[in-house]
Amino acid sequence: MSKSLSGVGNKNWTRKEVLRSKSFWLYTPVMIFPGMFVTAVFFQQYYLSISKGWTHIQFVSLFPVYTFTSVASMFVLGWASDKFGSKTLLAIYQVPLAISLLTFSVANNLIIAALAFFLMGVSQGGNATVFNAFWPEIYGTKNIGSIKALIASIGVFGSAVGPGISGLLIDYGFNFSYQMSMFGISTCVGCLLAAFASLTLQWEYGKQ
């Protein structure tokens, strides 16, 4: 059996300890928001394209920008995570997503929309690298299976409710472009909360 690597506090956290930690709940927005907001954008793609005056085909033609950038970002942010540590990057890798959503909200042509997809892809690449590397670094590896199952369920919840909430808001007269501006601001707040959570752990347990 391989040796377990400890997390902050020089211990391997249990799921109960994680749930009792205030810092974990401060990390919740960065678990929920990417899946929630990105899923909403793709789910509402037809409404978004029509509301901007683009054909659906024109909008869909930009998807490769997102795909290519996501894959390239995985390699770059994977290297950066090894170089600088996922604790350093967690609070900032979703900033491009926030800018992407704000860009989408004001986009009036396909070039700006392509830029928004580029920024979204940069951030999404971090979900596969920085985000996944962060939790063992913080909570250790002994119980990481049960802890990551909890984190994954929170992320899936976000992906599930995103389209429903955005659709309901559209039905009540909230333009999707306006919603995306709120999504962008919320993502910024989530990044700030993640930074504060990491500082809280550092103050409580000392620099690891």
PDB file of C-alpha atoms in Angstrom, residues 1-207:
ATOM      1  CA  MET A   1       0.000   0.000   0.000  1.00  0.00           C
ATOM      2  CA  SER A   2       1.386   3.410  -0.932  1.00  0.00           C
ATOM      3  CA  LYS A   3       2.069   5.916   1.811  1.00  0.00           C
ATOM      4  CA  SER A   4      -0.591   8.581   2.359  1.00  0.00           C
ATOM      5  CA  LEU A   5       0.468  12.190   1.903  1.00  0.00           C
ATOM      6  CA  SER A   6      -0.831  14.586   4.540  1.00  0.00           C
ATOM      7  CA  GLY A   7      -2.555  17.890   3.902  1.00  0.00           C
ATOM      8  CA  VAL A   8      -2.693  21.104   5.907  1.00  0.00           C
ATOM      9  CA  GLY A   9      -2.175  20.660   9.618  1.00  0.00           C
ATOM     10  CA  ASN A  10       0.092  17.721   8.758  1.00  0.00           C
ATOM     11  CA  LYS A  11      -2.868  15.352   8.810  1.00  0.00           C
ATOM     12  CA  ASN A  12      -5.175  13.413   6.542  1.00  0.00           C
ATOM     13  CA  TRP A  13      -8.604  14.934   6.878  1.00  0.00           C
ATOM     14  CA  THR A  14     -11.757  12.853   7.111  1.00  0.00           C
ATOM     15  CA  ARG A  15     -14.934  13.865   5.335  1.00  0.00           C
ATOM     16  CA  LYS A  16     -16.533  14.788   8.670  1.00  0.00           C
ATOM     17  CA  GLU A  17     -13.620  17.099   9.468  1.00  0.00           C
ATOM     18  CA  VAL A  18     -13.921  18.682   6.041  1.00  0.00           C
ATOM     19  CA  LEU A  19     -17.638  19.321   6.526  1.00  0.00           C
ATOM     20  CA  ARG A  20     -16.974  20.922   9.914  1.00  0.00           C
ATOM     21  CA  SER A  21     -14.324  23.224   8.454  1.00  0.00           C
ATOM     22  CA  LYS A  22     -15.475  26.782   7.753  1.00  0.00           C
ATOM     23  CA  SER A  23     -12.903  27.095   4.975  1.00  0.00           C
ATOM     24  CA  PHE A  24     -14.520  24.240   3.033  1.00  0.00           C
ATOM     25  CA  TRP A  25     -17.787  26.150   2.773  1.00  0.00           C
ATOM     26  CA  LEU A  26     -15.899  29.225   1.594  1.00  0.00           C
ATOM     27  CA  TYR A  27     -14.575  27.070  -1.266  1.00  0.00           C
ATOM     28  CA  THR A  28     -18.109  26.012  -2.240  1.00  0.00           C
ATOM     29  CA  PRO A  29     -18.659  28.781  -4.842  1.00  0.00           C
ATOM     30  CA  VAL A  30     -15.604  27.705  -6.887  1.00  0.00           C
ATOM     31  CA  MET A  31     -17.018  24.172  -6.833  1.00  0.00           C
ATOM     32  CA  ILE A  32     -20.493  25.210  -7.987  1.00  0.00           C
ATOM     33  CA  PHE A  33     -20.129  28.256 -10.236  1.00  0.00           C
ATOM     34  CA  PRO A  34     -18.087  26.890 -13.188  1.00  0.00           C
ATOM     35  CA  GLY A  35     -20.453  24.020 -13.856  1.00  0.00           C
ATOM     36  CA  MET A  36     -23.502  26.133 -13.118  1.00  0.00           C
ATOM     37  CA  PHE A  37     -22.616  29.078 -15.338  1.00  0.00           C
ATOM     38  CA  VAL A  38     -20.868  27.296 -18.213  1.00  0.00           C
ATOM     39  CA  THR A  39     -23.676  24.743 -18.461  1.00  0.00           C
ATOM     40  CA  ALA A  40     -26.194  27.599 -18.510  1.00  0.00           C
ATOM     41  CA  VAL A  41     -24.363  29.273 -21.403  1.00  0.00           C
ATOM     42  CA  PHE A  42     -24.361  26.113 -23.507  1.00  0.00           C
ATOM     43  CA  PHE A  43     -27.913  25.183 -22.543  1.00  0.00           C
ATOM     44  CA  GLN A  44     -29.214  28.642 -23.479  1.00  0.00           C
ATOM     45  CA  GLN A  45     -27.044  28.892 -26.612  1.00  0.00           C
ATOM     46  CA  TYR A  46     -29.950  29.252 -29.030  1.00  0.00           C
ATOM     47  CA  TYR A  47     -31.615  31.993 -27.002  1.00  0.00           C
ATOM     48  CA  LEU A  48     -28.269  33.728 -26.545  1.00  0.00           C
ATOM     49  CA  SER A  49     -27.366  33.688 -30.243  1.00  0.00           C
ATOM     50  CA  ILE A  50     -30.780  34.925 -31.360  1.00  0.00           C
ATOM     51  CA  SER A  51     -30.854  37.670 -28.727  1.00  0.00           C
ATOM     52  CA  LYS A  52     -27.464  38.905 -29.996  1.00  0.00           C
ATOM     53  CA  GLY A  53     -28.600  38.899 -33.629  1.00  0.00           C
ATOM     54  CA  TRP A  54     -26.473  35.917 -34.674  1.00  0.00           C
ATOM     55  CA  THR A  55     -27.633  32.736 -36.325  1.00  0.00           C
ATOM     56  CA  HIS A  56     -27.310  29.591 -34.250  1.00  0.00           C
ATOM     57  CA  ILE A  57     -24.875  28.138 -36.801  1.00  0.00           C
ATOM     58  CA  GLN A  58     -22.614  31.193 -36.471  1.00  0.00           C
ATOM     59  CA  PHE A  59     -22.554  30.797 -32.695  1.00  0.00           C
ATOM     60  CA  VAL A  60     -21.898  27.048 -32.808  1.00  0.00           C
ATOM     61  CA  SER A  61     -19.000  27.638 -35.219  1.00  0.00           C
ATOM     62  CA  LEU A  62     -17.123  29.235 -32.307  1.00  0.00           C
ATOM     63  CA  PHE A  63     -17.191  26.081 -30.173  1.00  0.00           C
ATOM     64  CA  PRO A  64     -13.796  24.826 -31.473  1.00  0.00           C
ATOM     65  CA  VAL A  65     -12.207  27.949 -29.955  1.00  0.00           C
ATOM     66  CA  TYR A  66     -13.454  26.807 -26.558  1.00  0.00           C
ATOM     67  CA  THR A  67     -12.428  23.188 -27.120  1.00  0.00           C
ATOM     68  CA  PHE A  68      -8.904  23.954 -28.339  1.00  0.00           C
ATOM     69  CA  THR A  69      -8.274  26.480 -25.566  1.00  0.00           C
ATOM     70  CA  SER A  70      -9.551  24.081 -22.897  1.00  0.00           C
ATOM     71  CA  VAL A  71      -7.127  21.352 -23.993  1.00  0.00           C
ATOM     72  CA  ALA A  72      -4.162  23.732 -24.324  1.00  0.00           C
ATOM     73  CA  SER A  73      -4.979  25.242 -20.929  1.00  0.00           C
ATOM     74  CA  MET A  74      -4.836  21.817 -19.273  1.00  0.00           C
ATOM     75  CA  PHE A  75      -1.167  21.487 -20.214  1.00  0.00           C
ATOM     76  CA  VAL A  76      -0.268  25.059 -19.242  1.00  0.00           C
ATOM     77  CA  LEU A  77      -2.127  25.086 -15.948  1.00  0.00           C
ATOM     78  CA  GLY A  78      -0.962  21.565 -15.127  1.00  0.00           C
ATOM     79  CA  TRP A  79       2.625  22.789 -15.434  1.00  0.00           C
ATOM     80  CA  ALA A  80       1.799  25.943 -13.462  1.00  0.00           C
ATOM     81  CA  SER A  81       0.166  23.872 -10.721  1.00  0.00           C
ATOM     82  CA  ASP A  82       3.357  21.834 -10.318  1.00  0.00           C
ATOM     83  CA  LYS A  83       5.503  24.974 -10.453  1.00  0.00           C
ATOM     84  CA  PHE A  84       3.562  27.307  -8.154  1.00  0.00           C
ATOM     85  CA  GLY A  85       1.184  25.017  -6.288  1.00  0.00           C
ATOM     86  CA  SER A  86      -2.552  24.575  -6.689  1.00  0.00           C
ATOM     87  CA  LYS A  87      -3.183  26.592  -3.500  1.00  0.00           C
ATOM     88  CA  THR A  88      -1.757  29.619  -5.258  1.00  0.00           C
ATOM     89  CA  LEU A  89      -3.721  29.107  -8.462  1.00  0.00           C
ATOM     90  CA  LEU A  90      -7.123  28.079  -7.123  1.00  0.00           C
ATOM     91  CA  ALA A  91      -8.248  31.607  -6.353  1.00  0.00           C
ATOM     92  CA  ILE A  92      -7.178  33.011  -9.717  1.00  0.00           C
ATOM     93  CA  TYR A  93      -7.704  30.361 -12.405  1.00  0.00           C
ATOM     94  CA  GLN A  94     -11.437  31.137 -12.572  1.00  0.00           C
ATOM     95  CA  VAL A  95     -10.822  34.853 -13.178  1.00  0.00           C
ATOM     96  CA  PRO A  96     -10.805  34.250 -16.969  1.00  0.00           C
ATOM     97  CA  LEU A  97     -14.235  32.642 -16.580  1.00  0.00           C
ATOM     98  CA  ALA A  98     -15.516  35.751 -14.813  1.00  0.00           C
ATOM     99  CA  ILE A  99     -14.135  37.957 -17.594  1.00  0.00           C
ATOM    100  CA  SER A 100     -15.584  35.579 -20.197  1.00  0.00           C
ATOM    101  CA  LEU A 101     -19.086  35.847 -18.765  1.00  0.00           C
ATOM    102  CA  LEU A 102     -18.851  39.620 -18.549  1.00  0.00           C
ATOM    103  CA  THR A 103     -17.567  39.680 -22.137  1.00  0.00           C
ATOM    104  CA  PHE A 104     -20.475  37.545 -23.308  1.00  0.00           C
ATOM    105  CA  SER A 105     -22.891  39.928 -21.620  1.00  0.00           C
ATOM    106  CA  VAL A 106     -21.689  42.889 -23.711  1.00  0.00           C
ATOM    107  CA  ALA A 107     -20.664  41.035 -26.899  1.00  0.00           C
ATOM    108  CA  ASN A 108     -22.152  42.606 -30.010  1.00  0.00           C
ATOM    109  CA  ASN A 109     -20.236  40.638 -32.641  1.00  0.00           C
ATOM    110  CA  LEU A 110     -18.819  37.171 -33.148  1.00  0.00           C
ATOM    111  CA  ILE A 111     -15.195  38.252 -32.682  1.00  0.00           C
ATOM    112  CA  ILE A 112     -15.942  39.352 -29.127  1.00  0.00           C
ATOM    113  CA  ALA A 113     -17.906  36.139 -28.592  1.00  0.00           C
ATOM    114  CA  ALA A 114     -14.858  34.154 -29.776  1.00  0.00           C
ATOM    115  CA  LEU A 115     -12.745  36.007 -27.208  1.00  0.00           C
ATOM    116  CA  ALA A 116     -15.280  35.078 -24.547  1.00  0.00           C
ATOM    117  CA  PHE A 117     -15.067  31.412 -25.551  1.00  0.00           C
ATOM    118  CA  PHE A 118     -11.258  31.635 -25.477  1.00  0.00           C
ATOM    119  CA  LEU A 119     -11.293  32.949 -21.908  1.00  0.00           C
ATOM    120  CA  MET A 120     -13.865  30.375 -20.862  1.00  0.00           C
ATOM    121  CA  GLY A 121     -11.652  27.621 -22.256  1.00  0.00           C
ATOM    122  CA  VAL A 122      -8.633  28.918 -20.331  1.00  0.00           C
ATOM    123  CA  SER A 123     -10.563  28.611 -17.096  1.00  0.00           C
ATOM    124  CA  GLN A 124     -12.148  25.254 -17.917  1.00  0.00           C
ATOM    125  CA  GLY A 125      -8.726  23.736 -18.453  1.00  0.00           C
ATOM    126  CA  GLY A 126      -7.998  24.592 -14.838  1.00  0.00           C
ATOM    127  CA  ASN A 127     -10.937  22.508 -13.654  1.00  0.00           C
ATOM    128  CA  ALA A 128      -9.177  19.378 -14.875  1.00  0.00           C
ATOM    129  CA  THR A 129      -5.787  20.308 -13.403  1.00  0.00           C
ATOM    130  CA  VAL A 130      -5.661  22.975 -10.692  1.00  0.00           C
ATOM    131  CA  PHE A 131      -9.045  22.104  -9.197  1.00  0.00           C
ATOM    132  CA  ASN A 132      -8.331  18.362  -8.974  1.00  0.00           C
ATOM    133  CA  ALA A 133      -4.788  18.829  -7.669  1.00  0.00           C
ATOM    134  CA  PHE A 134      -5.921  21.228  -4.955  1.00  0.00           C
ATOM    135  CA  TRP A 135      -7.917  18.883  -2.734  1.00  0.00           C
ATOM    136  CA  PRO A 136      -5.197  16.280  -1.990  1.00  0.00           C
ATOM    137  CA  GLU A 137      -2.802  19.158  -1.330  1.00  0.00           C
ATOM    138  CA  ILE A 138      -5.202  20.588   1.248  1.00  0.00           C
ATOM    139  CA  TYR A 139      -6.825  17.513   2.779  1.00  0.00           C
ATOM    140  CA  GLY A 140      -4.258  14.760   2.229  1.00  0.00           C
ATOM    141  CA  THR A 141      -4.632  11.569   0.227  1.00  0.00           C
ATOM    142  CA  LYS A 142      -5.792   8.941   2.734  1.00  0.00           C
ATOM    143  CA  ASN A 143      -9.497   9.823   2.534  1.00  0.00           C
ATOM    144  CA  ILE A 144      -9.434  11.759  -0.723  1.00  0.00           C
ATOM    145  CA  GLY A 145     -11.878   9.397  -2.460  1.00  0.00           C
ATOM    146  CA  SER A 146     -14.766  10.184  -0.114  1.00  0.00           C
ATOM    147  CA  ILE A 147     -13.842  13.887  -0.004  1.00  0.00           C
ATOM    148  CA  LYS A 148     -13.709  14.222  -3.798  1.00  0.00           C
ATOM    149  CA  ALA A 149     -17.018  12.357  -4.078  1.00  0.00           C
ATOM    150  CA  LEU A 150     -18.535  15.091  -1.898  1.00  0.00           C
ATOM    151  CA  ILE A 151     -16.920  17.825  -3.995  1.00  0.00           C
ATOM    152  CA  ALA A 152     -18.028  16.188  -7.246  1.00  0.00           C
ATOM    153  CA  SER A 153     -21.629  15.956  -6.016  1.00  0.00           C
ATOM    154  CA  ILE A 154     -21.599  19.685  -5.256  1.00  0.00           C
ATOM    155  CA  GLY A 155     -20.282  20.404  -8.753  1.00  0.00           C
ATOM    156  CA  VAL A 156     -22.921  18.182 -10.364  1.00  0.00           C
ATOM    157  CA  PHE A 157     -25.591  19.996  -8.366  1.00  0.00           C
ATOM    158  CA  GLY A 158     -24.372  23.286  -9.825  1.00  0.00           C
ATOM    159  CA  SER A 159     -24.474  21.908 -13.374  1.00  0.00           C
ATOM    160  CA  ALA A 160     -28.003  20.627 -12.790  1.00  0.00           C
ATOM    161  CA  VAL A 161     -29.498  23.829 -11.401  1.00  0.00           C
ATOM    162  CA  GLY A 162     -27.740  26.278 -13.759  1.00  0.00           C
ATOM    163  CA  PRO A 163     -29.973  25.758 -16.807  1.00  0.00           C
ATOM    164  CA  GLY A 164     -33.107  25.635 -14.663  1.00  0.00           C
ATOM    165  CA  ILE A 165     -32.390  28.879 -12.849  1.00  0.00           C
ATOM    166  CA  SER A 166     -31.325  30.713 -16.005  1.00  0.00           C
ATOM    167  CA  GLY A 167     -34.400  29.496 -17.880  1.00  0.00           C
ATOM    168  CA  LEU A 168     -36.701  30.543 -15.054  1.00  0.00           C
ATOM    169  CA  LEU A 169     -35.122  33.985 -14.977  1.00  0.00           C
ATOM    170  CA  ILE A 170     -35.570  34.317 -18.746  1.00  0.00           C
ATOM    171  CA  ASP A 171     -39.250  33.439 -18.325  1.00  0.00           C
ATOM    172  CA  TYR A 172     -39.543  36.188 -15.715  1.00  0.00           C
ATOM    173  CA  GLY A 173     -38.039  38.759 -18.055  1.00  0.00           C
ATOM    174  CA  PHE A 174     -34.367  38.748 -17.033  1.00  0.00           C
ATOM    175  CA  ASN A 175     -32.380  38.952 -20.261  1.00  0.00           C
ATOM    176  CA  PHE A 176     -29.659  36.291 -20.463  1.00  0.00           C
ATOM    177  CA  SER A 177     -27.008  38.919 -21.225  1.00  0.00           C
ATOM    178  CA  TYR A 178     -27.863  40.582 -17.911  1.00  0.00           C
ATOM    179  CA  GLN A 179     -27.718  37.215 -16.188  1.00  0.00           C
ATOM    180  CA  MET A 180     -24.216  36.585 -17.529  1.00  0.00           C
ATOM    181  CA  SER A 181     -23.011  39.876 -16.110  1.00  0.00           C
ATOM    182  CA  MET A 182     -24.304  38.700 -12.717  1.00  0.00           C
ATOM    183  CA  PHE A 183     -22.660  35.311 -13.286  1.00  0.00           C
ATOM    184  CA  GLY A 184     -19.350  37.063 -13.935  1.00  0.00           C
ATOM    185  CA  ILE A 185     -19.583  39.162 -10.787  1.00  0.00           C
ATOM    186  CA  SER A 186     -20.554  36.089  -8.751  1.00  0.00           C
ATOM    187  CA  THR A 187     -17.520  34.214 -10.087  1.00  0.00           C
ATOM    188  CA  CYS A 188     -15.269  37.081  -8.962  1.00  0.00           C
ATOM    189  CA  VAL A 189     -16.802  36.878  -5.496  1.00  0.00           C
ATOM    190  CA  GLY A 190     -16.190  33.122  -5.487  1.00  0.00           C
ATOM    191  CA  CYS A 191     -12.505  33.695  -6.276  1.00  0.00           C
ATOM    192  CA  LEU A 192     -12.220  36.161  -3.402  1.00  0.00           C
ATOM    193  CA  LEU A 193     -13.872  33.709  -1.014  1.00  0.00           C
ATOM    194  CA  ALA A 194     -11.483  30.958  -2.130  1.00  0.00           C
ATOM    195  CA  ALA A 195      -8.513  33.243  -1.474  1.00  0.00           C
ATOM    196  CA  PHE A 196      -9.883  34.058   1.973  1.00  0.00           C
ATOM    197  CA  ALA A 197     -10.436  30.345   2.699  1.00  0.00           C
ATOM    198  CA  SER A 198      -6.804  29.557   1.850  1.00  0.00           C
ATOM    199  CA  LEU A 199      -5.613  32.410   4.054  1.00  0.00           C
ATOM    200  CA  THR A 200      -7.821  31.111   6.861  1.00  0.00           C
ATOM    201  CA  LEU A 201      -6.228  27.664   6.605  1.00  0.00           C
ATOM    202  CA  GLN A 202      -2.775  29.210   6.579  1.00  0.00           C
ATOM    203  CA  TRP A 203      -3.515  31.295   9.681  1.00  0.00           C
ATOM    204  CA  GLU A 204      -4.992  28.288  11.467  1.00  0.00           C
ATOM    205  CA  TYR A 205      -2.413  25.654  10.596  1.00  0.00           C
ATOM    206  CA  GLY A 206       0.632  27.615   9.455  1.00  0.00           C
ATOM    207  CA  LYS A 207       2.363  27.558   6.068  1.00  0.00           C
TER     208      LYS A 207
END
